[in-house]
mmCIF file of C-alpha atoms and ligand atoms in Angstrom:
data_model
loop_
_atom_site.group_PDB
_atom_site.id
_atom_site.type_symbol
_atom_site.label_atom_id
_atom_site.label_comp_id
_atom_site.label_asym_id
_atom_site.label_seq_id
_atom_site.Cartn_x
_atom_site.Cartn_y
_atom_site.Cartn_z
ATOM 1 C CA MET Q 200 61.976 -99.501 7.110
ATOM 2 C CA ASN Q 201 61.998 -102.262 9.751
ATOM 3 C CA GLN Q 202 65.777 -102.234 9.558
ATOM 4 C CA VAL Q 203 66.012 -98.657 10.809
ATOM 5 C CA PHE Q 204 63.680 -99.376 13.756
ATOM 6 C CA ASN Q 205 65.765 -102.380 14.606
ATOM 7 C CA GLU Q 206 68.988 -100.368 14.516
ATOM 8 C CA ALA Q 207 67.429 -97.653 16.685
ATOM 9 C CA ALA Q 208 66.128 -100.245 19.143
ATOM 10 C CA LYS Q 209 69.566 -101.868 19.435
ATOM 11 C CA ILE Q 210 71.195 -98.524 20.231
ATOM 12 C CA ILE Q 211 68.491 -97.581 22.732
ATOM 13 C CA GLY Q 212 68.420 -101.041 24.281
ATOM 14 C CA SER Q 213 72.146 -101.036 24.983
ATOM 15 C CA SER Q 214 72.198 -97.483 26.313
ATOM 16 C CA LYS Q 215 72.858 -96.582 29.921
ATOM 17 C CA LYS Q 216 71.330 -93.139 29.822
ATOM 18 C CA CYS Q 217 68.844 -92.596 27.037
ATOM 19 C CA ILE Q 218 66.925 -89.331 27.026
ATOM 20 C CA ALA Q 219 64.454 -87.713 24.632
ATOM 21 C CA LEU Q 220 64.143 -84.174 23.360
ATOM 22 C CA THR Q 221 60.700 -83.514 21.960
ATOM 23 C CA GLY Q 222 59.071 -80.671 20.079
ATOM 24 C CA ALA Q 223 55.765 -79.612 18.617
ATOM 25 C CA GLY Q 224 55.780 -82.479 16.070
ATOM 26 C CA ILE Q 225 55.202 -85.139 18.732
ATOM 27 C CA SER Q 226 51.895 -83.466 19.616
ATOM 28 C CA ALA Q 227 50.758 -82.918 16.020
ATOM 29 C CA GLU Q 228 48.954 -86.271 16.057
ATOM 30 C CA SER Q 229 47.057 -85.119 19.148
ATOM 31 C CA GLY Q 230 45.548 -82.367 17.011
ATOM 32 C CA ILE Q 231 47.843 -79.540 18.131
ATOM 33 C CA PRO Q 232 49.412 -77.804 15.127
ATOM 34 C CA THR Q 233 53.141 -77.158 15.076
ATOM 35 C CA PHE Q 234 54.332 -73.573 14.698
ATOM 36 C CA ARG Q 235 56.438 -73.709 11.593
ATOM 37 C CA SER Q 236 55.139 -76.535 9.438
ATOM 38 C CA LYS Q 237 52.273 -76.130 6.970
ATOM 39 C CA GLY Q 238 49.159 -74.870 8.733
ATOM 40 C CA GLY Q 239 51.267 -73.864 11.750
ATOM 41 C CA LEU Q 240 50.441 -70.885 13.933
ATOM 42 C CA TRP Q 241 53.353 -68.752 12.732
ATOM 43 C CA ASN Q 242 52.130 -68.958 9.131
ATOM 44 C CA SER Q 243 49.195 -66.795 10.201
ATOM 45 C CA TYR Q 244 50.565 -64.822 13.157
ATOM 46 C CA ASP Q 245 53.854 -63.033 13.644
ATOM 47 C CA PRO Q 246 55.361 -64.524 16.827
ATOM 48 C CA THR Q 247 57.320 -61.351 17.539
ATOM 49 C CA VAL Q 248 53.976 -59.572 17.881
ATOM 50 C CA TYR Q 249 51.648 -62.263 19.222
ATOM 51 C CA ALA Q 250 53.999 -64.135 21.518
ATOM 52 C CA SER Q 251 56.531 -61.643 22.783
ATOM 53 C CA ILE Q 252 56.752 -60.465 26.366
ATOM 54 C CA ASP Q 253 56.985 -56.835 25.254
ATOM 55 C CA THR Q 254 53.687 -57.003 23.390
ATOM 56 C CA PHE Q 255 52.094 -59.008 26.189
ATOM 57 C CA MET Q 256 52.899 -56.346 28.761
ATOM 58 C CA LYS Q 257 51.524 -53.596 26.484
ATOM 59 C CA ASP Q 258 48.527 -55.430 25.039
ATOM 60 C CA PRO Q 259 47.839 -58.970 26.337
ATOM 61 C CA SER Q 260 44.768 -59.311 24.093
ATOM 62 C CA LYS Q 261 46.920 -60.313 21.105
ATOM 63 C CA TYR Q 262 48.469 -63.224 22.999
ATOM 64 C CA TRP Q 263 45.151 -64.309 24.485
ATOM 65 C CA SER Q 264 43.493 -64.164 21.055
ATOM 66 C CA ILE Q 265 45.735 -67.002 19.807
ATOM 67 C CA ARG Q 266 46.148 -68.969 23.048
ATOM 68 C CA GLY Q 267 42.889 -68.497 24.975
ATOM 69 C CA ASP Q 268 41.013 -71.135 23.025
ATOM 70 C CA PHE Q 269 43.670 -73.782 23.637
ATOM 71 C CA ILE Q 270 43.848 -73.023 27.351
ATOM 72 C CA ARG Q 271 40.072 -73.224 27.749
ATOM 73 C CA LYS Q 272 40.130 -76.585 25.945
ATOM 74 C CA TYR Q 273 43.229 -77.799 27.781
ATOM 75 C CA ASN Q 274 41.564 -80.989 28.990
ATOM 76 C CA ASP Q 275 40.284 -81.890 25.517
ATOM 77 C CA TYR Q 276 43.739 -82.844 24.229
ATOM 78 C CA SER Q 277 45.050 -86.336 24.830
ATOM 79 C CA PRO Q 278 48.473 -87.890 24.482
ATOM 80 C CA ASN Q 279 49.034 -89.976 21.342
ATOM 81 C CA GLN Q 280 50.934 -93.219 20.757
ATOM 82 C CA GLY Q 281 54.239 -91.323 20.617
ATOM 83 C CA HIS Q 282 53.823 -89.798 24.084
ATOM 84 C CA LEU Q 283 52.588 -93.134 25.424
ATOM 85 C CA ALA Q 284 55.549 -95.068 23.992
ATOM 86 C CA LEU Q 285 58.015 -92.681 25.652
ATOM 87 C CA ALA Q 286 56.160 -93.024 28.961
ATOM 88 C CA SER Q 287 56.276 -96.771 28.649
ATOM 89 C CA LEU Q 288 60.018 -96.714 27.844
ATOM 90 C CA GLU Q 289 60.557 -94.625 30.980
ATOM 91 C CA ASN Q 290 58.496 -97.063 32.979
ATOM 92 C CA ALA Q 291 60.700 -99.886 31.676
ATOM 93 C CA GLY Q 292 63.766 -98.001 32.950
ATOM 94 C CA ILE Q 293 65.104 -97.263 29.460
ATOM 95 C CA VAL Q 294 64.307 -93.571 28.978
ATOM 96 C CA LYS Q 295 65.631 -91.562 31.902
ATOM 97 C CA CYS Q 296 64.288 -88.123 31.103
ATOM 98 C CA ILE Q 297 62.186 -86.248 28.574
ATOM 99 C CA ILE Q 298 63.193 -82.695 27.787
ATOM 100 C CA THR Q 299 60.322 -81.042 25.986
ATOM 101 C CA GLN Q 300 59.889 -77.724 24.242
ATOM 102 C CA ASN Q 301 56.146 -78.322 24.317
ATOM 103 C CA ILE Q 302 53.834 -76.436 26.594
ATOM 104 C CA ASP Q 303 50.817 -78.718 26.215
ATOM 105 C CA GLY Q 304 51.429 -81.019 29.197
ATOM 106 C CA LEU Q 305 50.855 -84.167 27.117
ATOM 107 C CA HIS Q 306 53.967 -86.025 28.309
ATOM 108 C CA ARG Q 307 52.733 -85.792 31.887
ATOM 109 C CA LYS Q 308 49.221 -86.772 30.836
ATOM 110 C CA ALA Q 309 50.788 -89.829 29.152
ATOM 111 C CA GLY Q 310 52.322 -90.851 32.478
ATOM 112 C CA SER Q 311 55.916 -89.691 31.999
ATOM 113 C CA LYS Q 312 57.416 -88.664 35.309
ATOM 114 C CA LYS Q 313 60.796 -87.103 34.626
ATOM 115 C CA VAL Q 314 59.743 -84.321 32.275
ATOM 116 C CA LEU Q 315 61.691 -81.079 31.916
ATOM 117 C CA GLU Q 316 59.375 -78.508 30.344
ATOM 118 C CA ILE Q 317 62.003 -76.001 29.292
ATOM 119 C CA HIS Q 318 59.475 -73.596 27.753
ATOM 120 C CA GLY Q 319 57.059 -73.915 30.677
ATOM 121 C CA SER Q 320 53.470 -75.097 30.620
ATOM 122 C CA LEU Q 321 50.099 -73.696 29.623
ATOM 123 C CA ARG Q 322 48.574 -75.550 32.537
ATOM 124 C CA GLU Q 323 49.798 -73.085 35.129
ATOM 125 C CA ILE Q 324 48.588 -69.526 34.808
ATOM 126 C CA PHE Q 325 49.656 -66.682 37.049
ATOM 127 C CA CYS Q 326 48.394 -63.234 37.863
ATOM 128 C CA ILE Q 327 51.140 -60.802 36.868
ATOM 129 C CA SER Q 328 50.109 -58.497 39.741
ATOM 130 C CA CYS Q 329 49.607 -60.701 42.815
ATOM 131 C CA GLY Q 330 51.051 -64.035 41.625
ATOM 132 C CA LYS Q 331 47.872 -66.042 42.348
ATOM 133 C CA GLU Q 332 47.938 -69.341 40.443
ATOM 134 C CA TYR Q 333 45.156 -70.718 38.268
ATOM 135 C CA ILE Q 334 45.146 -74.163 36.672
ATOM 136 C CA ALA Q 335 43.929 -74.583 33.076
ATOM 137 C CA PRO Q 336 41.213 -74.887 31.983
ATOM 138 C CA ASP Q 337 39.765 -73.249 35.122
ATOM 139 C CA ILE Q 338 40.376 -69.612 34.351
ATOM 140 C CA PRO Q 339 38.057 -66.618 34.643
ATOM 141 C CA PRO Q 340 36.006 -65.687 31.554
ATOM 142 C CA GLY Q 341 36.874 -62.819 29.201
ATOM 143 C CA ASP Q 342 38.998 -62.201 26.132
ATOM 144 C CA VAL Q 343 41.823 -61.301 28.495
ATOM 145 C CA PRO Q 344 41.202 -63.177 31.745
ATOM 146 C CA HIS Q 345 41.842 -61.214 34.919
ATOM 147 C CA CYS Q 346 42.580 -62.327 38.451
ATOM 148 C CA THR Q 347 40.228 -61.615 41.350
ATOM 149 C CA CYS Q 348 42.660 -58.798 42.231
ATOM 150 C CA GLY Q 349 42.186 -57.243 38.779
ATOM 151 C CA GLY Q 350 45.632 -58.213 37.444
ATOM 152 C CA VAL Q 351 46.137 -59.765 33.990
ATOM 153 C CA LEU Q 352 46.711 -63.531 33.841
ATOM 154 C CA LYS Q 353 49.730 -64.974 32.023
ATOM 155 C CA PRO Q 354 50.471 -68.637 31.415
ATOM 156 C CA ASN Q 355 53.700 -69.947 32.844
ATOM 157 C CA THR Q 356 55.329 -70.265 29.427
ATOM 158 C CA VAL Q 357 58.390 -68.625 27.973
ATOM 159 C CA LEU Q 358 57.487 -65.843 25.528
ATOM 160 C CA PHE Q 359 59.903 -64.380 22.994
ATOM 161 C CA GLY Q 360 62.192 -62.027 24.872
ATOM 162 C CA GLU Q 361 61.988 -64.019 28.127
ATOM 163 C CA ASP Q 362 64.672 -66.244 29.625
ATOM 164 C CA LEU Q 363 64.108 -69.958 30.035
ATOM 165 C CA PRO Q 364 63.655 -71.112 33.656
ATOM 166 C CA PRO Q 365 67.338 -71.370 34.699
ATOM 167 C CA ALA Q 366 67.092 -74.416 36.975
ATOM 168 C CA VAL Q 367 65.138 -76.455 34.412
ATOM 169 C CA LEU Q 368 67.456 -75.427 31.577
ATOM 170 C CA SER Q 369 70.543 -76.247 33.561
ATOM 171 C CA GLU Q 370 69.177 -79.711 34.444
ATOM 172 C CA ALA Q 371 68.360 -80.271 30.757
ATOM 173 C CA GLU Q 372 71.912 -79.275 29.815
ATOM 174 C CA GLU Q 373 73.315 -81.725 32.366
ATOM 175 C CA TYR Q 374 71.190 -84.542 30.934
ATOM 176 C CA ALA Q 375 72.238 -83.614 27.375
ATOM 177 C CA ALA Q 376 75.924 -83.585 28.333
ATOM 178 C CA SER Q 377 75.796 -86.913 30.180
ATOM 179 C CA CYS Q 378 73.408 -89.029 28.092
ATOM 180 C CA ASP Q 379 74.687 -91.708 25.735
ATOM 181 C CA VAL Q 380 71.596 -91.705 23.487
ATOM 182 C CA MET Q 381 69.259 -88.847 22.642
ATOM 183 C CA ILE Q 382 65.983 -89.450 20.825
ATOM 184 C CA LEU Q 383 64.974 -86.295 18.971
ATOM 185 C CA ALA Q 384 61.269 -86.494 18.231
ATOM 186 C CA GLY Q 385 59.234 -83.938 16.314
ATOM 187 C CA THR Q 386 61.476 -80.931 16.652
ATOM 188 C CA SER Q 387 62.867 -78.714 13.928
ATOM 189 C CA ALA Q 388 65.832 -78.110 16.274
ATOM 190 C CA THR Q 389 65.876 -74.460 15.325
ATOM 191 C CA VAL Q 390 64.763 -72.780 18.560
ATOM 192 C CA TYR Q 391 67.650 -71.839 20.845
ATOM 193 C CA PRO Q 392 68.830 -72.690 23.428
ATOM 194 C CA ALA Q 393 66.963 -76.015 23.010
ATOM 195 C CA ALA Q 394 68.707 -76.548 19.668
ATOM 196 C CA TYR Q 395 72.073 -76.671 21.455
ATOM 197 C CA LEU Q 396 71.044 -79.758 23.435
ATOM 198 C CA PRO Q 397 71.553 -82.341 20.643
ATOM 199 C CA VAL Q 398 74.795 -80.578 19.703
ATOM 200 C CA THR Q 399 75.961 -80.936 23.324
ATOM 201 C CA ALA Q 400 74.920 -84.585 23.359
ATOM 202 C CA LYS Q 401 76.863 -85.334 20.163
ATOM 203 C CA ARG Q 402 79.907 -83.435 21.365
ATOM 204 C CA ASN Q 403 79.967 -85.655 24.448
ATOM 205 C CA GLY Q 404 79.787 -88.848 22.423
ATOM 206 C CA ALA Q 405 76.064 -89.617 22.498
ATOM 207 C CA LYS Q 406 74.229 -91.164 19.568
ATOM 208 C CA VAL Q 407 71.320 -89.115 18.250
ATOM 209 C CA ILE Q 408 68.260 -90.800 16.769
ATOM 210 C CA GLU Q 409 66.021 -88.368 14.960
ATOM 211 C CA ILE Q 410 62.342 -89.017 14.252
ATOM 212 C CA ASN Q 411 60.796 -86.391 12.021
ATOM 213 C CA LEU Q 412 58.908 -85.943 8.786
ATOM 214 C CA GLU Q 413 61.866 -83.951 7.489
ATOM 215 C CA TYR Q 414 65.563 -84.114 8.200
ATOM 216 C CA SER Q 415 66.258 -81.349 10.721
ATOM 217 C CA PHE Q 416 69.273 -82.108 12.877
ATOM 218 C CA THR Q 417 72.214 -82.446 10.530
ATOM 219 C CA ASP Q 418 74.304 -84.616 12.814
ATOM 220 C CA SER Q 419 71.955 -87.524 13.577
ATOM 221 C CA ASP Q 420 73.308 -91.067 13.649
ATOM 222 C CA ILE Q 421 69.941 -92.436 12.578
ATOM 223 C CA PHE Q 422 67.167 -90.558 10.841
ATOM 224 C CA ILE Q 423 63.676 -92.076 10.881
ATOM 225 C CA GLU Q 424 61.408 -90.324 8.414
ATOM 226 C CA GLU Q 425 58.115 -91.179 10.063
ATOM 227 C CA LYS Q 426 55.452 -89.772 12.364
ATOM 228 C CA SER Q 427 56.528 -90.081 15.990
ATOM 229 C CA GLY Q 428 53.168 -91.683 16.848
ATOM 230 C CA THR Q 429 54.135 -94.541 14.526
ATOM 231 C CA ALA Q 430 57.907 -94.650 14.977
ATOM 232 C CA LEU Q 431 58.144 -94.639 18.789
ATOM 233 C CA PRO Q 432 55.745 -97.592 19.265
ATOM 234 C CA MET Q 433 57.635 -99.439 16.485
ATOM 235 C CA ILE Q 434 60.920 -98.908 18.327
ATOM 236 C CA GLU Q 435 59.295 -100.047 21.564
ATOM 237 C CA GLU Q 436 58.040 -103.160 19.766
ATOM 238 C CA GLN Q 437 61.504 -103.917 18.370
ATOM 239 C CA LEU Q 438 63.033 -103.441 21.812
ATOM 240 C CA LYS Q 439 60.787 -106.171 23.156
ATOM 241 C CA LYS Q 440 61.962 -108.534 20.380
ATOM 242 C CA ILE Q 441 65.695 -108.018 20.437
ATOM 243 C CA GLU Q 442 68.155 -109.274 22.974
ATOM 244 C CA VAL Q 443 70.695 -106.656 23.862
HETATM 245 P P1 NAD G 1988 58.609 -76.729 15.134
HETATM 246 O O1 NAD G 1988 57.214 -76.329 14.790
HETATM 247 O O2 NAD G 1988 59.702 -75.791 14.820
HETATM 248 O O3 NAD G 1988 58.957 -78.104 14.403
HETATM 249 C C1 NAD G 1988 58.113 -79.220 14.439
HETATM 250 C C2 NAD G 1988 58.826 -80.365 13.757
HETATM 251 O O4 NAD G 1988 58.016 -81.513 13.915
HETATM 252 C C3 NAD G 1988 59.029 -80.129 12.248
HETATM 253 O O5 NAD G 1988 60.380 -80.419 11.944
HETATM 254 C C4 NAD G 1988 58.078 -81.144 11.600
HETATM 255 O O6 NAD G 1988 58.595 -81.713 10.417
HETATM 256 C C5 NAD G 1988 57.968 -82.200 12.669
HETATM 257 N N1 NAD G 1988 56.725 -82.974 12.680
HETATM 258 C C6 NAD G 1988 55.479 -82.566 12.356
HETATM 259 N N2 NAD G 1988 54.597 -83.556 12.561
HETATM 260 C C7 NAD G 1988 55.305 -84.609 13.026
HETATM 261 C C8 NAD G 1988 54.960 -85.925 13.437
HETATM 262 N N3 NAD G 1988 53.697 -86.374 13.428
HETATM 263 N N4 NAD G 1988 55.948 -86.745 13.876
HETATM 264 C C9 NAD G 1988 57.243 -86.323 13.906
HETATM 265 N N5 NAD G 1988 57.627 -85.085 13.530
HETATM 266 C C10 NAD G 1988 56.667 -84.244 13.099
HETATM 267 O O7 NAD G 1988 58.577 -77.108 16.670
HETATM 268 P P2 NAD G 1988 59.716 -77.120 17.778
HETATM 269 O O8 NAD G 1988 60.967 -77.675 17.221
HETATM 270 O O9 NAD G 1988 59.103 -77.751 18.968
HETATM 271 O O10 NAD G 1988 60.023 -75.593 18.135
HETATM 272 C C11 NAD G 1988 59.098 -74.589 18.118
HETATM 273 C C12 NAD G 1988 58.500 -74.067 19.397
HETATM 274 O O11 NAD G 1988 57.153 -74.395 19.262
HETATM 275 C C13 NAD G 1988 58.866 -74.628 20.707
HETATM 276 O O12 NAD G 1988 59.317 -73.571 21.444
HETATM 277 C C14 NAD G 1988 57.550 -75.105 21.354
HETATM 278 O O13 NAD G 1988 57.424 -74.520 22.639
HETATM 279 C C15 NAD G 1988 56.500 -74.498 20.528
HETATM 280 N N6 NAD G 1988 55.246 -75.222 20.231
HETATM 281 C C16 NAD G 1988 54.728 -76.103 21.111
HETATM 282 C C17 NAD G 1988 53.542 -76.764 20.813
HETATM 283 C C18 NAD G 1988 52.997 -77.717 21.816
HETATM 284 O O14 NAD G 1988 53.189 -77.523 23.013
HETATM 285 N N7 NAD G 1988 52.323 -78.754 21.372
HETATM 286 C C19 NAD G 1988 52.904 -76.551 19.609
HETATM 287 C C20 NAD G 1988 53.463 -75.627 18.728
HETATM 288 C C21 NAD G 1988 54.642 -74.984 19.048
#
């Protein structure tokens, strides 16, 4: 196993533009379940009903019934060793950008600065009538929280049927096209357009290092079958040891 960390560290250490693409798996060790793996949210709830913009506009109570608890406990979740290792690699000038599909804000809490949240963030919540902003967990009470103006509140996240924020997506695509190493951590790489990003990176000659409990991206140069909270600190450790 050490061999694979060493190989990954050598590739990352000699990179000029290493970026990371992260998904729900990197936050699993912070106690936030992934959507698709065992025990995930979508095993119990149909996302096309509970997390679609159409349903939200007709009946926001379904969405709030599965998300309200998380938002009210927003400050209870902490970054794990995986988030912290990526932040530390950025601090050392090695990782240039983290593109995340996660909406939990844990990369920022870990201290990462260049974070592209392509699916938005549960931290920011807007009134769909007047646009007033609330910051989680400080939201009004109620099963469906309402603004002081009476409008329904909606987190600033991308629901099924909504477009990704164009400026953030286009910056993520530029990073994917110009990086020479992409670390894929804890993503099933099945949600589009995020799933195109490693394909773009490979097409432009980047090496892809995948960290996951199961093999997901079929074109990885290195696959590390390990929890990201273990693997990323191990890579960081190896980077300190090797001379590149
Ligand atoms: P996914 O649920 O499709 O896949 C998660 C992947 O992580 C799986 O391949 C799984 O094997 C792997 N994994 C699980 N635990 C891991 C660990 N400890 N270390 C490494 N890998 C681990 O998630 P996705 O690819 O991010 O795509 C689904 C969508 O889910 C995204 O749009 C994202 O917005 C959303 N989501 C976000 C959160 C969050 O913000 N924390 C949580 C659930 C879902």
